[in-house]
Structures are given as structure tokens and as C-alpha cells.
Short mmCIF file of C-alpha atoms and ligand atoms in Angstrom, two decimals:
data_model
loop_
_atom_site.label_atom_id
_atom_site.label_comp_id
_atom_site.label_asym_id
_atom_site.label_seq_id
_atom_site.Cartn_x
_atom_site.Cartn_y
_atom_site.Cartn_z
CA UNK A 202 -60.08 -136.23 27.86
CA UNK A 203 -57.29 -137.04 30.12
CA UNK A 204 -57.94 -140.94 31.53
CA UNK A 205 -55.21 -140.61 33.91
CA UNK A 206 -58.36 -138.16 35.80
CA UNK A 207 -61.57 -139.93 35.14
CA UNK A 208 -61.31 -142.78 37.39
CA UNK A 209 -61.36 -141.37 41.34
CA UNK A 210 -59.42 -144.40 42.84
CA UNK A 211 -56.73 -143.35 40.82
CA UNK A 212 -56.49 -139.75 41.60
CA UNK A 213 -54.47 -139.55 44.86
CA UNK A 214 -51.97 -142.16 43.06
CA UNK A 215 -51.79 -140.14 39.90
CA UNK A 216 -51.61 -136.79 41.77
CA UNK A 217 -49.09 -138.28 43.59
CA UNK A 218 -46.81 -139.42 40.80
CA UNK A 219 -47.50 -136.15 38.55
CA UNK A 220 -45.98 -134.32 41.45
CA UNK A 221 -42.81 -135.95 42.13
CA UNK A 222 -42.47 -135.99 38.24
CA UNK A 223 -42.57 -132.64 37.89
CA UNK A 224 -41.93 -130.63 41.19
CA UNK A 225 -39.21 -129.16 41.62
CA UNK A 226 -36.74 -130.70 44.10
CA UNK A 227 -38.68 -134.15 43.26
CA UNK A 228 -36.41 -136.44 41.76
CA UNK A 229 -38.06 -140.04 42.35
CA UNK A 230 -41.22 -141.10 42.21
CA UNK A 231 -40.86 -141.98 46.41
CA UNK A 232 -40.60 -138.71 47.17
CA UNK A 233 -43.81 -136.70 47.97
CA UNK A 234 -44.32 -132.60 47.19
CA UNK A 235 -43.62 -130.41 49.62
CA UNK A 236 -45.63 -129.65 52.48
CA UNK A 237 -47.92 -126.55 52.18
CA UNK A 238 -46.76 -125.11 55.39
CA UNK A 239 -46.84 -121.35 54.92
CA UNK A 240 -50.82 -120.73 54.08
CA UNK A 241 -51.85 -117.39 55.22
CA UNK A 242 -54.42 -118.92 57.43
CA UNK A 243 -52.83 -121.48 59.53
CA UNK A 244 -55.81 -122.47 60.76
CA UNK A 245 -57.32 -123.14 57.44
CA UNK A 246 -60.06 -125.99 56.83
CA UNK A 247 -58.81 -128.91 55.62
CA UNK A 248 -60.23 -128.38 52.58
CA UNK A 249 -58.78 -124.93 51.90
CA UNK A 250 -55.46 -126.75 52.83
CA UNK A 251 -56.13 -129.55 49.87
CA UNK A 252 -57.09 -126.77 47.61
CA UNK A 253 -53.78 -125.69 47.70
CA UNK A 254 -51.81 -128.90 48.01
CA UNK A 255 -53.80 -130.56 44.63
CA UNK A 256 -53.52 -127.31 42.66
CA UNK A 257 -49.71 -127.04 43.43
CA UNK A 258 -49.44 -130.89 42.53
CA UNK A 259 -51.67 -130.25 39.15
CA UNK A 260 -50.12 -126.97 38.33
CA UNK A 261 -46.83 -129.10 37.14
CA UNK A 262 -48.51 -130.67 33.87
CA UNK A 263 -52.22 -128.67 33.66
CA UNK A 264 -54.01 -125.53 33.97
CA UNK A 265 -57.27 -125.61 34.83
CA UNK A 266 -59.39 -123.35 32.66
CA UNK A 267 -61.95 -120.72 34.35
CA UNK A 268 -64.55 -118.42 33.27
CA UNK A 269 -66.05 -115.53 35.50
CA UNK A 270 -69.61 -115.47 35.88
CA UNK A 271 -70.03 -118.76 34.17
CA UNK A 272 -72.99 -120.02 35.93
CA UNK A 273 -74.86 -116.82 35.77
CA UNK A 274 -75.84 -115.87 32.47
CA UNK A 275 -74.20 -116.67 28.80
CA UNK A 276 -75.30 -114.88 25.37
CA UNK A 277 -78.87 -114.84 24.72
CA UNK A 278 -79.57 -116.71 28.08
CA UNK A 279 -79.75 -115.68 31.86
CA UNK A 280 -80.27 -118.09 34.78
CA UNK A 281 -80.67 -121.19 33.25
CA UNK A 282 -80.05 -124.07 35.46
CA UNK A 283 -77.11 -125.94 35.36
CA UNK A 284 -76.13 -123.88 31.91
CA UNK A 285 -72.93 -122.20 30.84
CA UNK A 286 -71.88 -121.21 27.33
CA UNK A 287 -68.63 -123.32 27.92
CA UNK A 288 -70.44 -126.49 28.73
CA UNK A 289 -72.45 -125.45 25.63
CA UNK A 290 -69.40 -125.44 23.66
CA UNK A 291 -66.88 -127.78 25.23
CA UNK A 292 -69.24 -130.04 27.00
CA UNK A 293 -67.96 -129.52 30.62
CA UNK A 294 -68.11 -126.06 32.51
CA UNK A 295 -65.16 -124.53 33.71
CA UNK A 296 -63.02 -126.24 36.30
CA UNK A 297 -62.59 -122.27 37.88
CA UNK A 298 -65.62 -120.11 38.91
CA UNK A 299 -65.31 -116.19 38.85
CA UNK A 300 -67.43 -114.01 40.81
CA UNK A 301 -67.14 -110.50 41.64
CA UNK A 302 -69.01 -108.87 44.94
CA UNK A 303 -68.71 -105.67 43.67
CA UNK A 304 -71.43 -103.89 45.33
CA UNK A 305 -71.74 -105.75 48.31
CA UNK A 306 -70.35 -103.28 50.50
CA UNK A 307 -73.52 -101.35 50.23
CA UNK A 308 -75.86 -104.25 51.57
CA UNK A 309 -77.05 -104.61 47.79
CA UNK A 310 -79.11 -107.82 46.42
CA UNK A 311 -77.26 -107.46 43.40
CA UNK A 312 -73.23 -106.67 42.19
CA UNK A 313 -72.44 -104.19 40.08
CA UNK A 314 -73.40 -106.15 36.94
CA UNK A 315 -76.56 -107.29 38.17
CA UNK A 316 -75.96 -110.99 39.06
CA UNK A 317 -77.97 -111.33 42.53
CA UNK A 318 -75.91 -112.61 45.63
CA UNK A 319 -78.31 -114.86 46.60
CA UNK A 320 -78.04 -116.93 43.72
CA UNK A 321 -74.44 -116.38 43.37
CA UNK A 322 -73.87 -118.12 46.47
CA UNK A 323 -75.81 -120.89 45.57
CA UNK A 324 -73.89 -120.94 42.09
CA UNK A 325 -70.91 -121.13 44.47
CA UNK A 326 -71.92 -124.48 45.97
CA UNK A 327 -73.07 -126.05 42.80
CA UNK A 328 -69.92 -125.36 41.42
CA UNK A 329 -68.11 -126.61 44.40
CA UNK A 330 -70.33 -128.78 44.58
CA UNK A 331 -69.25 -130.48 41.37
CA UNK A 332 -65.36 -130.18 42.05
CA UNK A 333 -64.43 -126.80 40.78
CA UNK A 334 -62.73 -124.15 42.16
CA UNK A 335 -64.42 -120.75 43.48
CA UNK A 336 -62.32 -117.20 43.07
CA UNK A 337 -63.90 -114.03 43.92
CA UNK A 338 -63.05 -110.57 42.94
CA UNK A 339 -64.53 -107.39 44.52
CA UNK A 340 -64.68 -104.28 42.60
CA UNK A 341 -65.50 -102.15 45.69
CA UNK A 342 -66.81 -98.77 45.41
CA UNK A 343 -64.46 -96.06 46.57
CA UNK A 344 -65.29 -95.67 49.86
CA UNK A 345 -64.13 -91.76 49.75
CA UNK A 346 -65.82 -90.83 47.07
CA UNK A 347 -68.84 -92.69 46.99
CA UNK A 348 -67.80 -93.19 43.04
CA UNK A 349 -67.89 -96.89 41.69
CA UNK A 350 -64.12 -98.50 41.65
CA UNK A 351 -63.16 -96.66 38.55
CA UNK A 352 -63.40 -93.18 40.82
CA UNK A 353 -59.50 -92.83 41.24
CA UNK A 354 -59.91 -90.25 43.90
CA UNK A 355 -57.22 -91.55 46.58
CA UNK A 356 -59.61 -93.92 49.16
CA UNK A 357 -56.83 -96.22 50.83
CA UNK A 358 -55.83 -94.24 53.68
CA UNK A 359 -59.40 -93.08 54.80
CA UNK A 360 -60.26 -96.56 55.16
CA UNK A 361 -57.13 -97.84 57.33
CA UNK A 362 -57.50 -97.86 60.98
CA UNK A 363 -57.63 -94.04 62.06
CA UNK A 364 -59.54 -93.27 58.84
CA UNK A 365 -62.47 -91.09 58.45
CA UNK A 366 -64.20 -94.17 57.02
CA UNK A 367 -62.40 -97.32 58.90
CA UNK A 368 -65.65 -98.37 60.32
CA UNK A 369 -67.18 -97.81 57.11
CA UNK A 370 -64.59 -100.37 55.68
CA UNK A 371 -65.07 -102.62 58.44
CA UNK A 372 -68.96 -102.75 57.87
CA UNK A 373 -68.00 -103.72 54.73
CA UNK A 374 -65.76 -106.66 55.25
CA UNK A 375 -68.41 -107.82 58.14
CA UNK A 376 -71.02 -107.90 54.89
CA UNK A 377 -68.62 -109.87 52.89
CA UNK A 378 -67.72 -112.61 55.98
CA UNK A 379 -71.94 -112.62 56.74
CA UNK A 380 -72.48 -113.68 52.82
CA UNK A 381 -69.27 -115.82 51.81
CA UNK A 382 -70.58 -119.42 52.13
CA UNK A 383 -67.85 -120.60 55.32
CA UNK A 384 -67.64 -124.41 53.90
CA UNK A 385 -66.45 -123.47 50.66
CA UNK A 386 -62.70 -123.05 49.66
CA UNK A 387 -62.78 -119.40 47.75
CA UNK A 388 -59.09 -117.85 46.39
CA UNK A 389 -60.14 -114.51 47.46
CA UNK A 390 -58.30 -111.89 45.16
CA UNK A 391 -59.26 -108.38 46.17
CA UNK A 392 -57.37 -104.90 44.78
CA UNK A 393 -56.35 -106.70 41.82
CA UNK A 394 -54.53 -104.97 38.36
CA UNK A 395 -53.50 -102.18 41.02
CA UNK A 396 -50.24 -101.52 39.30
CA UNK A 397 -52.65 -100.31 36.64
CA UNK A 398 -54.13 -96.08 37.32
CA UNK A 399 -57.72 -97.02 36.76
CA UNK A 400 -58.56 -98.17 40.38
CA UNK A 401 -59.26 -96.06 43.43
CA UNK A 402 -56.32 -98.52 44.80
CA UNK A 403 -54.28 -98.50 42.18
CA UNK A 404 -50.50 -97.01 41.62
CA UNK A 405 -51.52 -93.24 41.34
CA UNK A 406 -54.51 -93.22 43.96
CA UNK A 407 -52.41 -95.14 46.91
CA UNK A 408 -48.86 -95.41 47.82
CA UNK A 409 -47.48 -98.57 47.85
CA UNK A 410 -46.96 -98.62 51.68
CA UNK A 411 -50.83 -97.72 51.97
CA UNK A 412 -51.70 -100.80 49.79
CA UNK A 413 -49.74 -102.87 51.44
CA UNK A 414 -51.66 -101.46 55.01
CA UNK A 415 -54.55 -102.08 53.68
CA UNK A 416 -53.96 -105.83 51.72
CA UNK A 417 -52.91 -106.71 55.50
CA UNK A 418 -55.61 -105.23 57.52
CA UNK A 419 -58.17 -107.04 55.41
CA UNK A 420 -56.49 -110.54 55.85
CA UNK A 421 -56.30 -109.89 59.54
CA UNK A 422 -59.40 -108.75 59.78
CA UNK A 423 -61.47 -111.58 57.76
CA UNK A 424 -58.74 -114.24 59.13
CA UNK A 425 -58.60 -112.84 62.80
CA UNK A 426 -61.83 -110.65 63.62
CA UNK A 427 -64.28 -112.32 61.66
CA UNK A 428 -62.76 -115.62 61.77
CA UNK A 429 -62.88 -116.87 57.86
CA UNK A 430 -60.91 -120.31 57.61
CA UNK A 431 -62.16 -121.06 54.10
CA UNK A 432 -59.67 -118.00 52.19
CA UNK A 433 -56.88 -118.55 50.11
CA UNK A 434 -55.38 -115.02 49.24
CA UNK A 435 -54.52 -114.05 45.61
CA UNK A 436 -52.52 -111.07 45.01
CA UNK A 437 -52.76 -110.10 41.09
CA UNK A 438 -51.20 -106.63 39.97
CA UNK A 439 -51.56 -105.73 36.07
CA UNK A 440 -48.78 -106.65 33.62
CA UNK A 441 -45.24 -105.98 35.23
CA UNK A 442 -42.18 -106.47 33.61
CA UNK A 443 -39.95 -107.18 36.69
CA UNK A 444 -39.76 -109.06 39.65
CA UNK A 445 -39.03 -105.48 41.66
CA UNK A 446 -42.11 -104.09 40.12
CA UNK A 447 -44.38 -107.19 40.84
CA UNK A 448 -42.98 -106.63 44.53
CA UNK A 449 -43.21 -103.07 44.70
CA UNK A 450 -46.72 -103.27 46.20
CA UNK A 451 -46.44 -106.65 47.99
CA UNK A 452 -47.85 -107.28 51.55
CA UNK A 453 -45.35 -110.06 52.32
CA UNK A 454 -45.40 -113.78 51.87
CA UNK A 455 -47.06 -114.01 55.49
CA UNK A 456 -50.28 -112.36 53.54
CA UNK A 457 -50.47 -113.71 50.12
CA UNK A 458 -50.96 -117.75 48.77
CA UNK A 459 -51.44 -117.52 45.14
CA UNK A 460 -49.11 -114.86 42.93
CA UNK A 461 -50.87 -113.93 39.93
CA UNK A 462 -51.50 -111.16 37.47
CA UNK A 463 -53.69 -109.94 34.88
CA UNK A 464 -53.02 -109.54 31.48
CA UNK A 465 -55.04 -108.23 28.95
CA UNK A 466 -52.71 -106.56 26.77
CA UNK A 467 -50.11 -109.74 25.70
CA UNK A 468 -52.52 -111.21 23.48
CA UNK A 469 -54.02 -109.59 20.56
CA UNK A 470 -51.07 -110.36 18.45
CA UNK A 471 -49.04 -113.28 17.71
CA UNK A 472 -45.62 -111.97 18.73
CA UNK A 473 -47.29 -111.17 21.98
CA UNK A 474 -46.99 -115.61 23.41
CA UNK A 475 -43.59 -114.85 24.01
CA UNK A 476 -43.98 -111.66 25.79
CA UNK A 477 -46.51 -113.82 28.18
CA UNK A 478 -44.63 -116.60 28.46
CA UNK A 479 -41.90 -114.27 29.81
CA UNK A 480 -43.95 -112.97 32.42
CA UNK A 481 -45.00 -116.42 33.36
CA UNK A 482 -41.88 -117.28 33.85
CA UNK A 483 -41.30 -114.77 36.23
CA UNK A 484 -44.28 -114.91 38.17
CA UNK A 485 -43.78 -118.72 38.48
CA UNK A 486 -40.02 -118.30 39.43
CA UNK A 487 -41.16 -116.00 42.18
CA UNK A 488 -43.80 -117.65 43.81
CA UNK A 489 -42.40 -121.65 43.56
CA UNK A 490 -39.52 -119.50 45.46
CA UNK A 491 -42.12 -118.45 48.03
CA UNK A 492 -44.13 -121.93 47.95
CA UNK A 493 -46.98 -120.20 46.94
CA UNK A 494 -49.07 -120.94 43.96
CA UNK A 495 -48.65 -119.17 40.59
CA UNK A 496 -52.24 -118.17 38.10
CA UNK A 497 -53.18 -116.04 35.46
CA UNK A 498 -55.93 -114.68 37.37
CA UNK A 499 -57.39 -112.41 34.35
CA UNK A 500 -57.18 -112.59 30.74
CA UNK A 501 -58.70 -112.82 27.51
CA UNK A 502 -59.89 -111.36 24.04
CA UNK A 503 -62.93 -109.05 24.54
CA UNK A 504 -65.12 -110.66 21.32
CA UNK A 505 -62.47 -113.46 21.01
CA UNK A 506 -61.60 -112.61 16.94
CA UNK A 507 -58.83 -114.76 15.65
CA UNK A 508 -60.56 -118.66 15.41
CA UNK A 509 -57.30 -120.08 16.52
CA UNK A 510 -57.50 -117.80 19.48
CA UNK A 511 -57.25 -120.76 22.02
CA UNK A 512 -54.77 -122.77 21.23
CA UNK A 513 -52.23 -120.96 18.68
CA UNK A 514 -52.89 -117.57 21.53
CA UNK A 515 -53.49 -118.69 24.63
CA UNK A 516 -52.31 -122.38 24.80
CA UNK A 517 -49.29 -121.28 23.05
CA UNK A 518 -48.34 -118.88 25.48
CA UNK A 519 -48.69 -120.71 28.44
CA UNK A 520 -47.12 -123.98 27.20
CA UNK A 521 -44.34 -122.15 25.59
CA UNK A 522 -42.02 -121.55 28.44
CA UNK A 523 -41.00 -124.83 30.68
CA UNK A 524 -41.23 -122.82 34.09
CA UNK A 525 -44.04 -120.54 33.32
CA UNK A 526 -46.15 -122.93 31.66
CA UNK A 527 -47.00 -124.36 35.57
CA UNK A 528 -49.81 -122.02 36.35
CA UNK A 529 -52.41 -123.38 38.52
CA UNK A 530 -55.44 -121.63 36.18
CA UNK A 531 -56.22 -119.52 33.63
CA UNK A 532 -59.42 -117.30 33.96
CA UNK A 533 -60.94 -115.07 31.36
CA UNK A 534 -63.76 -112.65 32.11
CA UNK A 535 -67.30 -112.88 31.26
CA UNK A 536 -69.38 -113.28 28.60
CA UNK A 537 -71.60 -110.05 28.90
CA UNK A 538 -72.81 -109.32 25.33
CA UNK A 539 -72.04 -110.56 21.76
CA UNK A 540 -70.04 -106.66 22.00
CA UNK A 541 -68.53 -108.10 25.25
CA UNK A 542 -67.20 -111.59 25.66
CA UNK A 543 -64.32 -113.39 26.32
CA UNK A 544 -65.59 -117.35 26.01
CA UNK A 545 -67.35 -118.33 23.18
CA UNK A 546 -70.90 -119.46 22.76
CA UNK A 547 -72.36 -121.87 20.31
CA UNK A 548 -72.26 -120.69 16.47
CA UNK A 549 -68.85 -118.36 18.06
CA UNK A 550 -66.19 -118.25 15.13
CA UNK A 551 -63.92 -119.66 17.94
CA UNK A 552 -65.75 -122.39 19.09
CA UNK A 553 -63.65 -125.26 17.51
CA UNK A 554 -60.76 -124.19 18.30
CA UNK A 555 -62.12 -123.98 21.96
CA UNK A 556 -62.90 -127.80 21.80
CA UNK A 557 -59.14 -128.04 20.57
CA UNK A 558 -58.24 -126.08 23.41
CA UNK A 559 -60.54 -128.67 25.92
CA UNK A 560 -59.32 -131.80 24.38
CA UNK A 561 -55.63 -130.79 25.11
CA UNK A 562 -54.61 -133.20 27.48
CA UNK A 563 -52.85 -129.65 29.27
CA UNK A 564 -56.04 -128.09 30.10
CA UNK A 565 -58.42 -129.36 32.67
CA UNK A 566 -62.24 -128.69 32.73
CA UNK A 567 -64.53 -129.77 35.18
CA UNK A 568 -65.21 -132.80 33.83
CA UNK A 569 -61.49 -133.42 34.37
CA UNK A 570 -60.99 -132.69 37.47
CA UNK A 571 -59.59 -135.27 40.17
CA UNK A 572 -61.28 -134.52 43.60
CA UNK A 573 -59.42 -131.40 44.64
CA UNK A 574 -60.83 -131.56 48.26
CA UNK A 575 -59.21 -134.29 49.51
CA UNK A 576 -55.59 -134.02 50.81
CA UNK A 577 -52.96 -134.98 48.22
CA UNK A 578 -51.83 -139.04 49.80
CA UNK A 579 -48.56 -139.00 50.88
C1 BMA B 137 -65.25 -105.09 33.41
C2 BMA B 137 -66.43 -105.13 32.47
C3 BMA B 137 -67.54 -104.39 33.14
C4 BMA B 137 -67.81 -105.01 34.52
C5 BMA B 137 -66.54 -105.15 35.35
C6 BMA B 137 -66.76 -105.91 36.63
O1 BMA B 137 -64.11 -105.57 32.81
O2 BMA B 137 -66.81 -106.46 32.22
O3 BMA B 137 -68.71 -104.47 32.35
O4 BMA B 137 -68.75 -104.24 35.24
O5 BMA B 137 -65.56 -105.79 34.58
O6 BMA B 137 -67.23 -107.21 36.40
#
């Protein structure tokens, strides 16, 4: 849809010139973007690094689109190779891959909504394999409880070292580093909405100092113990409606790459673009501040109801505000059920409006996407 990202001799050219457009601080097309000196992992691989540099470039004119679960299963299909109800509808998958290890902890074959981890690693490097971008999520059970992640009995402190259950957690995190495929760039976004009350890590289970403890004893442990150069870290709290509050809970720039949030709640009515486009703006302010990426890690419409949800909901929203419209990606959740989804499927009321929402020159899809793996030419 976009020729300026079809031809691959042109990409580090075009990235190139879309960044000293459009970044801030650019003024001439001479000048290049700024470095991305501050990643978490200094020792990242060099294609974590470009991960970040490209999406930072891109995030000044696009947002890549993403669906969770995407290559797993769809509505009324499960497994099918090379399938996914966007590519159904839009005629590219995603440029962003969701995945959730929920359940991992335990040693299990399969997360917590049945999608096996062998597979899902090999989903992983088809979809990387292709150019997209990989983001996993971990709803981890509570490890004090032995309740799923919606057991809000407090957890954080018994796993922090000196817990009753640090080795526990550290068993854990050795499962995740065995399974997490080492040569592919993943935006790792653990404890997420946790300024929400429904987690066991969330604002009324865990103090803000003992999230923090425990957002930094993971990185160090998977960046330090186990060694993981392939991690970019996304922090993503629920809907805040302040910079203090977004911060309240934050581990420090020395432990985060990519400020995000979810938001579920902003869209079901019209009037609600311009209370996300606030928030973008805010989250966007803060982390080009930082030199960190910016991403609406979570959203959608469970069943997806207005036709015009796409563009006159989502697009809207995002476009609407000159700072907060540069978002690296937009993710929404998966499609479980025709009582449960959040992209639509052939036949879907929305489904036109979803090719609307493709075709905008804004969004990128897969089929869009320049290769993101390659350091940005300077
Ligand atoms: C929720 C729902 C649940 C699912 C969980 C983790 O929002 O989709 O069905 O188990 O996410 O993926």
C-alpha cells in the first residue's frame, strides 16, 4: 500500500529520510536520528539493537498493526499453516505478533489458553521470519497462591530474593530463557495493566517499591544470569491519567525500552478518540524524553461492533494528536470465539472498514514492512 516500503533497496534511504523528517531535533534531511544508546541490554544483538532503531525511525509517520495469537488459531480454524484471520481479511498478517507464556512457569506443553509452546516458538520464527515483530506477554500464575494470575492474593514479595518462593521464581525465569528462541528480537512485556487490581502484581496486591524489585530482578536476572541478548523490555500499566501515575510504579529508565499501556476502556464510544489521544500524548512525551520507544501494547473491542470501528475508532484516535499519534504499534488481543474477538474474520461486519484501516498509508502490515533487522544507514 505504501510504495515508499515495497522496494528493499530503498528502505534504509527512505527510513533514513522519514526520520530526519519527522524526529524530533531533526531539522534537515543530513542529519541522522539519534543514536539508541540507552537499551537495557547493552550488550544486545545487533538485531535487537535495529529493532529498536527502525521502529523509533517508523514510529514518526506509521504504526505497525499487531494481533496476539495471530498465527495460532482464528474463528472456525486452528493451526492452519501460514493462516491468520487478518491475512484473511486484509491480505497481509500482522506486522506485530502477540504471544502470551502464561503457564510456562509450570513446565506446561501448553499456555493458559491452550496454544502449545512448541509450535508457538516455531510461529515465532515464521513470523520473524517474514519481517514482523515478536512481543510476548506472560500471565504467570501467582506463585503464592498457586491461583492463575487473576488470584490477587499479594505474591511479589515471596518471590524477591529472600522469599519463601525466590527459587521457585527463579525456576521459572530459567524455563522461560530455556524456551525463548535466543536469535529472535522479542519486546518482552511482563506485569503488564498492573495499575489495574485484577493481577496478583497489580496496585492492591504489591506496593509499588515491590514491583519495581521485582520488574528489576527479572531484567537482571534474564539479562545477567541467564544471559538473554535478544529482549527489549516493555513496561505497560493500565490507563493512567498522569505522568506521576504512569511513574508511580516505574523501575527506572536503566530497566525499561518501550513505554506503553493498555487501554481497553477509551474506545467504545466516540467521544472516547480524544480521551486516547490524550494519553498518547503523554505516554509519547514521556518516553521520546527518555529515548525510549512509545506503543499501545493492548487494545481493542471485544466482538468489534461499530463497522467503522477501525478507522473512525481506532485510526482516529491515534492520528488525532500530532505527538501521540507516533506510537511504534498498536496490538489488539485475540480472536478466541465469535463471543470473544478483537480482529475480524471474513463475513465480520467490520471487515471493510479493516481493509480501510490496511490501505491507510499510516498503518503498516507485514506486507509493508521495510526490513526491520538491519541497522537504520547512517
Ligand atoms: C484475556 C482473555 C482470556 C485469556 C487471557 C490471556 O483477556 O482473552 O480468555 O485467557 O486474556 O490470554
Amino acid at each position: 500500500m505504501y510504495v515508499l516500503y515495497r522496494h528493499p533497496a530503498s528502505v534504509p534511504v527512505a527510513l533514513a529520510i522519514v526520520a530526519s523528517l519527522a524526529l524530533p531535533g531533526c531539522g534537515s534531511m543530513d542529519e541522522k536520528p539519534p543514536a539508541a544508546e540507552h537499551l537495557v541490554d547493552p550488550n544486545a544483538t545487533a538485531e535487537t539493537r535495529a529493532l529498536f532503531e527502525n521502529l523509533r525511525a517508523l514510529a514518526a509517520d506509521h504504526v505497525l498493526f499487531g494481533h496476539q495469537d495471530a498465527l495460532a488459531y482464528g474463528i472456525g480454524w486452528s493451526g492452519d499453516p501460514g493462516r491468520s484471520d487478518v491475512k484473511d481479511v486484509a491480505g497481509s498478517h500482522p506486522a506485530v505478533y502477540g504471544w502470551d507464556v502464561g503457564d510456562l512457569e509450570h513446565g506446561a506443553s501448553r499456555n493458559l489458553d491452550g496454544v502449545n509452546f512448541g509450535l508457538m516458538r516455531e510461529w515465532i520464527r515464521e513470523g520473524y521470519g517474514r519481517g514482523g515483530v515478536i512481543t510476548v506477554s506472560w500471565h504467570m500464575d501467582n506463585p503464592a497462591s498457586g491461583g492463575d494470575a487473576w488470584d490477587t492474593t499479594p505474591g511479589a514479595s515471596s518471590i524477591l530474593p529472600g522469599g519463601e518462593h525466590h527459587g521457585k521464581y527463579r525456576t521459572w525465569l530459567d524455563r522461560f530463557a530455556n524456551w525463548v528462541p535466543t536469535e529472535v528480537p522479542i519486546i518482552f512485556r511482563p506485569f503488564h495493566e498492573h495499575t489495574g487490581n485484577w493481577f496478583w502484581w497489580g496496585r492492591e496486591s504489591a506496593t509499588a517499591e515491590e514491583y519495581r524489585h521485582l520488574w528489576q530482578f527479572t531484567v537482571e536476572y534474564l539479562r545477567d544470569v541467564k544471559g538473554l541478548r535478544n529482549l527489549l523490555y516493555c513496561y505497560a500499566p493500565d490507563i493512567v491519567d498522569s505522568p506521576a501515575q504512569y511513574l508511580e510504579r516505574y523501575p527506572g529508565d536503566d530497566y525499561v525500552d518501550v513505554l506503553a499501556y493498555d487501554d481497553y476502556w477509551a474506545l467504545n464510544s466516540d467521544a472516547g478518540a480524544a480521551v486516547m489521544a490524550g494519553r498518547l500524548r503523554m505516554l509519547v512525551t514521556m518516553a521520546e524524553e527518555r529515548g525510549k520507544l512509545a506503543a499501545l501494547a493492548e487494545t481493542g473491542l471485544d466482538g468489534i461492533g461499530d463497522e467503522d470501528w477501525w478507522t473512525n475508532r481506532l485510526l482516529r484516535a491515534i492520528k488525532s494528536d500530532p505527538v501521540g499519534r507516533r506510537i511504534a504499534w498498536v496490538l489488539v488481543w485475540r480472536n478466541a470465539r465469535t463471543d470473544h474477538h478483537f480482529a475480524p474474520y471474513p463475513g465480520h461486519r467490520s471487515a471493510e472498514d479493516f481493509v480501510a484501516f490496511h490501505d491507510d498509508p499510516f498503518t503498516l502490515f507485514e506486507d509493508d514492512l521495510p526490513d526491520l533487522y538491519q541497522p537504520l544507514s547512517r
